[in-house]
């Protein structure tokens, strides 16, 4: 049998979760000291190996990984000449986007003047601003057009939006303006000609939320 423990079940994006698995021979209650254990993640309908280690004299092994998305993990004993393979129970790990990193970069450009077609580092239009911030903080490349940006990242319900999420305002289904959610109904954006990057109240209810981190 297998006993599996997890250091946490909720982590910030980029952080690691540690999984400790201990294998016991049910026939005599002694620990299993030989064989390989694999840490697997359930991705796109199948279990995918992430890392592996050999069991030691204690019968336990510590494995770790930094999952990029929320999902199930499990430890699997690969089997040996004495014992059959055995999978431990699956555990759901929730990965929380690290919006603070995005917001901190967004704040740095408050006061930058709007300029149509500009994408930083000192002047921006709306999609040029979001494009610059996400590329600088998380390496995400977005197109220089609000309508196209609404197709990137993961779709998130309005009620579940978090700081650092991309907000694209729409006329019908056409995305005409982009900003970065700052929490409590506010956003950072580069509004229009003659204005500057600022934190301000969100401008309407017809918008989509995309999670990029």
PDB file of C-alpha atoms in Angstrom:
ATOM      1  CA  UNK A   1       0.000   0.000   0.000  1.00  0.00           C
ATOM      2  CA  UNK A   2       1.019   3.631  -0.386  1.00  0.00           C
ATOM      3  CA  UNK A   3       0.792   6.620   1.928  1.00  0.00           C
ATOM      4  CA  UNK A   4       1.050   9.973   0.139  1.00  0.00           C
ATOM      5  CA  UNK A   5       1.315  13.421   1.714  1.00  0.00           C
ATOM      6  CA  UNK A   6       1.388  16.841   0.047  1.00  0.00           C
ATOM      7  CA  UNK A   7       3.122  19.941   1.402  1.00  0.00           C
ATOM      8  CA  UNK A   8       0.197  22.064   0.186  1.00  0.00           C
ATOM      9  CA  UNK A   9      -2.837  21.842  -2.057  1.00  0.00           C
ATOM     10  CA  UNK A  10      -2.837  25.487  -3.099  1.00  0.00           C
ATOM     11  CA  UNK A  11       0.234  27.284  -4.447  1.00  0.00           C
ATOM     12  CA  UNK A  12       1.112  30.474  -6.267  1.00  0.00           C
ATOM     13  CA  UNK A  13       2.203  30.224  -9.865  1.00  0.00           C
ATOM     14  CA  UNK A  14       5.912  29.363 -10.009  1.00  0.00           C
ATOM     15  CA  UNK A  15       6.023  27.764  -6.545  1.00  0.00           C
ATOM     16  CA  UNK A  16       6.721  24.082  -5.911  1.00  0.00           C
ATOM     17  CA  UNK A  17       4.622  21.415  -4.265  1.00  0.00           C
ATOM     18  CA  UNK A  18       6.409  18.615  -2.414  1.00  0.00           C
ATOM     19  CA  UNK A  19       4.974  15.117  -2.522  1.00  0.00           C
ATOM     20  CA  UNK A  20       6.161  12.426  -0.093  1.00  0.00           C
ATOM     21  CA  UNK A  21       5.237   8.832  -0.827  1.00  0.00           C
ATOM     22  CA  UNK A  22       5.839   5.828   1.431  1.00  0.00           C
ATOM     23  CA  UNK A  23       5.361   2.248   0.266  1.00  0.00           C
ATOM     24  CA  UNK A  24       4.553  -0.626   2.631  1.00  0.00           C
ATOM     25  CA  UNK A  25       4.334  -4.323   1.902  1.00  0.00           C
ATOM     26  CA  UNK A  26       0.816  -5.253   3.066  1.00  0.00           C
ATOM     27  CA  UNK A  27       1.887  -8.869   3.575  1.00  0.00           C
ATOM     28  CA  UNK A  28       4.263  -8.101   6.450  1.00  0.00           C
ATOM     29  CA  UNK A  29       3.903  -4.376   7.178  1.00  0.00           C
ATOM     30  CA  UNK A  30       7.527  -3.638   6.240  1.00  0.00           C
ATOM     31  CA  UNK A  31       8.541  -0.742   4.022  1.00  0.00           C
ATOM     32  CA  UNK A  32       9.482  -1.332   0.394  1.00  0.00           C
ATOM     33  CA  UNK A  33      13.075  -0.174  -0.162  1.00  0.00           C
ATOM     34  CA  UNK A  34      13.675  -0.818  -3.844  1.00  0.00           C
ATOM     35  CA  UNK A  35      12.145   0.448  -7.053  1.00  0.00           C
ATOM     36  CA  UNK A  36      11.353   3.794  -8.673  1.00  0.00           C
ATOM     37  CA  UNK A  37       8.569   6.226  -7.860  1.00  0.00           C
ATOM     38  CA  UNK A  38       7.245   8.648 -10.474  1.00  0.00           C
ATOM     39  CA  UNK A  39       5.377  11.868  -9.849  1.00  0.00           C
ATOM     40  CA  UNK A  40       2.672  12.286 -12.468  1.00  0.00           C
ATOM     41  CA  UNK A  41       0.327  15.132 -13.435  1.00  0.00           C
ATOM     42  CA  UNK A  42      -3.009  14.660 -15.173  1.00  0.00           C
ATOM     43  CA  UNK A  43      -2.832  16.754 -18.336  1.00  0.00           C
ATOM     44  CA  UNK A  44      -5.176  16.733 -21.356  1.00  0.00           C
ATOM     45  CA  UNK A  45      -6.828  13.477 -20.405  1.00  0.00           C
ATOM     46  CA  UNK A  46      -3.756  11.426 -19.501  1.00  0.00           C
ATOM     47  CA  UNK A  47      -1.162  10.979 -16.766  1.00  0.00           C
ATOM     48  CA  UNK A  48       2.207  12.531 -17.649  1.00  0.00           C
ATOM     49  CA  UNK A  49       5.495  11.783 -15.851  1.00  0.00           C
ATOM     50  CA  UNK A  50       7.067  14.855 -14.248  1.00  0.00           C
ATOM     51  CA  UNK A  51       9.977  13.540 -12.197  1.00  0.00           C
ATOM     52  CA  UNK A  52      11.125  10.327 -10.505  1.00  0.00           C
ATOM     53  CA  UNK A  53      13.353   8.991  -7.702  1.00  0.00           C
ATOM     54  CA  UNK A  54      14.410   5.632  -6.333  1.00  0.00           C
ATOM     55  CA  UNK A  55      13.179   4.422  -2.976  1.00  0.00           C
ATOM     56  CA  UNK A  56      15.711   4.310  -0.149  1.00  0.00           C
ATOM     57  CA  UNK A  57      16.057   2.387   3.078  1.00  0.00           C
ATOM     58  CA  UNK A  58      13.251   4.394   4.692  1.00  0.00           C
ATOM     59  CA  UNK A  59      10.743   3.215   2.087  1.00  0.00           C
ATOM     60  CA  UNK A  60       9.785   6.804   1.313  1.00  0.00           C
ATOM     61  CA  UNK A  61      10.689   9.286  -1.372  1.00  0.00           C
ATOM     62  CA  UNK A  62      10.263  13.067  -1.694  1.00  0.00           C
ATOM     63  CA  UNK A  63       9.407  14.446  -5.109  1.00  0.00           C
ATOM     64  CA  UNK A  64       8.640  18.021  -6.109  1.00  0.00           C
ATOM     65  CA  UNK A  65       7.465  20.037  -9.094  1.00  0.00           C
ATOM     66  CA  UNK A  66       6.162  23.508  -9.939  1.00  0.00           C
ATOM     67  CA  UNK A  67       2.877  22.930 -11.791  1.00  0.00           C
ATOM     68  CA  UNK A  68       1.936  25.666 -14.257  1.00  0.00           C
ATOM     69  CA  UNK A  69      -1.773  24.909 -14.126  1.00  0.00           C
ATOM     70  CA  UNK A  70      -4.225  23.515 -11.593  1.00  0.00           C
ATOM     71  CA  UNK A  71      -4.866  19.779 -11.796  1.00  0.00           C
ATOM     72  CA  UNK A  72      -4.391  16.357 -10.257  1.00  0.00           C
ATOM     73  CA  UNK A  73      -1.060  14.859  -9.150  1.00  0.00           C
ATOM     74  CA  UNK A  74      -0.249  11.338  -8.019  1.00  0.00           C
ATOM     75  CA  UNK A  75       2.766   9.212  -7.051  1.00  0.00           C
ATOM     76  CA  UNK A  76       3.216   5.915  -8.880  1.00  0.00           C
ATOM     77  CA  UNK A  77       5.441   2.996  -7.887  1.00  0.00           C
ATOM     78  CA  UNK A  78       6.847   1.631 -11.143  1.00  0.00           C
ATOM     79  CA  UNK A  79       7.129  -1.915  -9.855  1.00  0.00           C
ATOM     80  CA  UNK A  80      10.043  -4.317  -9.442  1.00  0.00           C
ATOM     81  CA  UNK A  81      10.869  -8.010  -9.607  1.00  0.00           C
ATOM     82  CA  UNK A  82       9.162  -8.445  -6.214  1.00  0.00           C
ATOM     83  CA  UNK A  83       6.275  -6.000  -6.351  1.00  0.00           C
ATOM     84  CA  UNK A  84       3.702  -4.903  -8.896  1.00  0.00           C
ATOM     85  CA  UNK A  85       3.274  -1.293  -9.915  1.00  0.00           C
ATOM     86  CA  UNK A  86       0.985   0.766  -7.700  1.00  0.00           C
ATOM     87  CA  UNK A  87      -0.544   4.221  -8.082  1.00  0.00           C
ATOM     88  CA  UNK A  88      -1.347   6.389  -5.085  1.00  0.00           C
ATOM     89  CA  UNK A  89      -4.555   8.375  -4.863  1.00  0.00           C
ATOM     90  CA  UNK A  90      -4.855  11.519  -6.956  1.00  0.00           C
ATOM     91  CA  UNK A  91      -4.848  14.931  -5.267  1.00  0.00           C
ATOM     92  CA  UNK A  92      -5.997  18.213  -6.809  1.00  0.00           C
ATOM     93  CA  UNK A  93      -3.462  21.039  -6.622  1.00  0.00           C
ATOM     94  CA  UNK A  94      -4.798  24.546  -7.203  1.00  0.00           C
ATOM     95  CA  UNK A  95      -2.364  26.985  -8.812  1.00  0.00           C
ATOM     96  CA  UNK A  96      -3.158  30.617  -7.988  1.00  0.00           C
ATOM     97  CA  UNK A  97      -1.968  33.154 -10.559  1.00  0.00           C
ATOM     98  CA  UNK A  98       0.695  35.491  -9.208  1.00  0.00           C
ATOM     99  CA  UNK A  99      -1.010  38.735 -10.151  1.00  0.00           C
ATOM    100  CA  UNK A 100       1.176  40.876  -7.884  1.00  0.00           C
ATOM    101  CA  UNK A 101       4.102  40.609 -10.280  1.00  0.00           C
ATOM    102  CA  UNK A 102       1.939  41.868 -13.136  1.00  0.00           C
ATOM    103  CA  UNK A 103       0.378  44.682 -11.134  1.00  0.00           C
ATOM    104  CA  UNK A 104       3.747  45.902  -9.858  1.00  0.00           C
ATOM    105  CA  UNK A 105       4.942  46.291 -13.442  1.00  0.00           C
ATOM    106  CA  UNK A 106       1.673  47.947 -14.474  1.00  0.00           C
ATOM    107  CA  UNK A 107       2.114  50.545 -11.696  1.00  0.00           C
ATOM    108  CA  UNK A 108       5.574  51.504 -12.926  1.00  0.00           C
ATOM    109  CA  UNK A 109       4.100  53.067 -16.054  1.00  0.00           C
ATOM    110  CA  UNK A 110       1.417  55.214 -14.419  1.00  0.00           C
ATOM    111  CA  UNK A 111       1.708  58.674 -15.958  1.00  0.00           C
ATOM    112  CA  UNK A 112       3.007  57.455 -19.324  1.00  0.00           C
ATOM    113  CA  UNK A 113       1.362  59.352 -22.166  1.00  0.00           C
ATOM    114  CA  UNK A 114      -1.009  57.621 -24.593  1.00  0.00           C
ATOM    115  CA  UNK A 115       0.239  57.344 -28.154  1.00  0.00           C
ATOM    116  CA  UNK A 116      -1.563  55.420 -30.857  1.00  0.00           C
ATOM    117  CA  UNK A 117       0.488  52.447 -32.072  1.00  0.00           C
ATOM    118  CA  UNK A 118       2.996  52.698 -29.204  1.00  0.00           C
ATOM    119  CA  UNK A 119       3.998  49.681 -27.122  1.00  0.00           C
ATOM    120  CA  UNK A 120       6.449  51.136 -24.591  1.00  0.00           C
ATOM    121  CA  UNK A 121       8.566  51.582 -22.762  1.00  0.00           C
ATOM    122  CA  UNK A 122       7.517  55.236 -22.255  1.00  0.00           C
ATOM    123  CA  UNK A 123       4.355  55.599 -24.360  1.00  0.00           C
ATOM    124  CA  UNK A 124       1.504  53.186 -24.997  1.00  0.00           C
ATOM    125  CA  UNK A 125      -1.843  52.722 -26.615  1.00  0.00           C
ATOM    126  CA  UNK A 126      -4.248  50.388 -24.766  1.00  0.00           C
ATOM    127  CA  UNK A 127      -3.203  47.059 -26.270  1.00  0.00           C
ATOM    128  CA  UNK A 128       0.429  48.166 -26.495  1.00  0.00           C
ATOM    129  CA  UNK A 129       0.356  48.698 -22.722  1.00  0.00           C
ATOM    130  CA  UNK A 130      -1.078  45.259 -21.905  1.00  0.00           C
ATOM    131  CA  UNK A 131       1.214  43.657 -24.481  1.00  0.00           C
ATOM    132  CA  UNK A 132       4.286  45.259 -22.889  1.00  0.00           C
ATOM    133  CA  UNK A 133       3.368  44.426 -19.267  1.00  0.00           C
ATOM    134  CA  UNK A 134       2.597  40.743 -19.876  1.00  0.00           C
ATOM    135  CA  UNK A 135       5.683  40.231 -22.005  1.00  0.00           C
ATOM    136  CA  UNK A 136       7.899  41.921 -19.410  1.00  0.00           C
ATOM    137  CA  UNK A 137       6.520  40.018 -16.399  1.00  0.00           C
ATOM    138  CA  UNK A 138       5.544  36.538 -17.603  1.00  0.00           C
ATOM    139  CA  UNK A 139       7.018  36.365 -21.095  1.00  0.00           C
ATOM    140  CA  UNK A 140       3.580  36.134 -22.723  1.00  0.00           C
ATOM    141  CA  UNK A 141       3.496  37.487 -26.274  1.00  0.00           C
ATOM    142  CA  UNK A 142       0.231  39.159 -27.229  1.00  0.00           C
ATOM    143  CA  UNK A 143      -0.826  40.747 -30.521  1.00  0.00           C
ATOM    144  CA  UNK A 144      -0.989  44.532 -30.693  1.00  0.00           C
ATOM    145  CA  UNK A 145      -4.781  44.674 -30.915  1.00  0.00           C
ATOM    146  CA  UNK A 146      -7.413  44.490 -28.181  1.00  0.00           C
ATOM    147  CA  UNK A 147      -9.808  42.431 -30.291  1.00  0.00           C
ATOM    148  CA  UNK A 148      -7.131  39.775 -30.837  1.00  0.00           C
ATOM    149  CA  UNK A 149      -5.964  39.787 -27.211  1.00  0.00           C
ATOM    150  CA  UNK A 150      -9.370  38.563 -26.026  1.00  0.00           C
ATOM    151  CA  UNK A 151      -8.549  35.188 -27.586  1.00  0.00           C
ATOM    152  CA  UNK A 152      -5.411  34.608 -25.504  1.00  0.00           C
ATOM    153  CA  UNK A 153      -5.037  32.972 -22.103  1.00  0.00           C
ATOM    154  CA  UNK A 154      -7.723  31.167 -20.144  1.00  0.00           C
ATOM    155  CA  UNK A 155     -11.301  32.413 -20.063  1.00  0.00           C
ATOM    156  CA  UNK A 156     -12.380  33.369 -16.524  1.00  0.00           C
ATOM    157  CA  UNK A 157     -15.859  34.216 -15.248  1.00  0.00           C
ATOM    158  CA  UNK A 158     -16.305  37.880 -14.337  1.00  0.00           C
ATOM    159  CA  UNK A 159     -17.044  36.957 -10.741  1.00  0.00           C
ATOM    160  CA  UNK A 160     -13.753  35.043 -10.465  1.00  0.00           C
ATOM    161  CA  UNK A 161     -11.411  37.681 -11.872  1.00  0.00           C
ATOM    162  CA  UNK A 162      -8.204  38.372  -9.944  1.00  0.00           C
ATOM    163  CA  UNK A 163      -5.602  41.090  -9.951  1.00  0.00           C
ATOM    164  CA  UNK A 164      -3.327  40.782 -12.942  1.00  0.00           C
ATOM    165  CA  UNK A 165      -6.029  39.376 -15.235  1.00  0.00           C
ATOM    166  CA  UNK A 166      -6.438  40.855 -18.711  1.00  0.00           C
ATOM    167  CA  UNK A 167      -9.707  42.729 -19.240  1.00  0.00           C
ATOM    168  CA  UNK A 168     -10.963  43.304 -22.780  1.00  0.00           C
ATOM    169  CA  UNK A 169     -13.988  45.580 -23.222  1.00  0.00           C
ATOM    170  CA  UNK A 170     -16.277  44.830 -26.108  1.00  0.00           C
ATOM    171  CA  UNK A 171     -18.862  46.357 -28.402  1.00  0.00           C
ATOM    172  CA  UNK A 172     -20.977  43.315 -29.081  1.00  0.00           C
ATOM    173  CA  UNK A 173     -18.291  40.675 -29.471  1.00  0.00           C
ATOM    174  CA  UNK A 174     -15.645  43.038 -30.831  1.00  0.00           C
ATOM    175  CA  UNK A 175     -12.866  43.897 -28.379  1.00  0.00           C
ATOM    176  CA  UNK A 176     -12.097  47.612 -28.555  1.00  0.00           C
ATOM    177  CA  UNK A 177     -10.130  48.305 -25.345  1.00  0.00           C
ATOM    178  CA  UNK A 178      -7.770  46.386 -23.040  1.00  0.00           C
ATOM    179  CA  UNK A 179      -6.659  46.889 -19.455  1.00  0.00           C
ATOM    180  CA  UNK A 180      -5.249  45.001 -16.463  1.00  0.00           C
ATOM    181  CA  UNK A 181      -7.479  44.227 -13.490  1.00  0.00           C
ATOM    182  CA  UNK A 182      -6.302  45.902 -10.276  1.00  0.00           C
ATOM    183  CA  UNK A 183      -8.975  44.602  -7.877  1.00  0.00           C
ATOM    184  CA  UNK A 184     -12.159  46.083  -6.349  1.00  0.00           C
ATOM    185  CA  UNK A 185     -13.561  47.117  -9.724  1.00  0.00           C
ATOM    186  CA  UNK A 186     -10.480  49.069 -10.809  1.00  0.00           C
ATOM    187  CA  UNK A 187      -8.023  48.566 -13.651  1.00  0.00           C
ATOM    188  CA  UNK A 188      -4.789  49.932 -15.049  1.00  0.00           C
ATOM    189  CA  UNK A 189      -4.964  51.064 -18.652  1.00  0.00           C
ATOM    190  CA  UNK A 190      -3.814  53.553 -21.258  1.00  0.00           C
ATOM    191  CA  UNK A 191      -7.173  55.131 -22.152  1.00  0.00           C
ATOM    192  CA  UNK A 192      -7.027  57.450 -25.174  1.00  0.00           C
ATOM    193  CA  UNK A 193      -5.236  60.321 -26.899  1.00  0.00           C
ATOM    194  CA  UNK A 194      -4.386  63.078 -24.424  1.00  0.00           C
ATOM    195  CA  UNK A 195      -4.637  60.755 -21.410  1.00  0.00           C
ATOM    196  CA  UNK A 196      -2.011  58.893 -19.407  1.00  0.00           C
ATOM    197  CA  UNK A 197      -1.692  55.406 -17.955  1.00  0.00           C
ATOM    198  CA  UNK A 198      -3.634  55.331 -14.684  1.00  0.00           C
ATOM    199  CA  UNK A 199      -5.617  53.248 -12.250  1.00  0.00           C
ATOM    200  CA  UNK A 200      -9.316  53.926 -12.672  1.00  0.00           C
ATOM    201  CA  UNK A 201     -12.788  52.454 -12.354  1.00  0.00           C
ATOM    202  CA  UNK A 202     -13.712  49.879 -14.965  1.00  0.00           C
ATOM    203  CA  UNK A 203     -15.699  51.431 -17.784  1.00  0.00           C
ATOM    204  CA  UNK A 204     -18.594  49.048 -18.420  1.00  0.00           C
ATOM    205  CA  UNK A 205     -20.083  45.596 -18.026  1.00  0.00           C
ATOM    206  CA  UNK A 206     -19.513  44.181 -21.519  1.00  0.00           C
ATOM    207  CA  UNK A 207     -16.056  42.710 -21.145  1.00  0.00           C
ATOM    208  CA  UNK A 208     -14.229  39.373 -21.018  1.00  0.00           C
ATOM    209  CA  UNK A 209     -11.595  38.245 -18.535  1.00  0.00           C
ATOM    210  CA  UNK A 210      -8.526  36.320 -19.680  1.00  0.00           C
ATOM    211  CA  UNK A 211      -5.981  34.784 -17.314  1.00  0.00           C
ATOM    212  CA  UNK A 212      -2.464  34.737 -18.721  1.00  0.00           C
ATOM    213  CA  UNK A 213      -0.346  33.998 -15.636  1.00  0.00           C
TER     214      UNK A 213
END
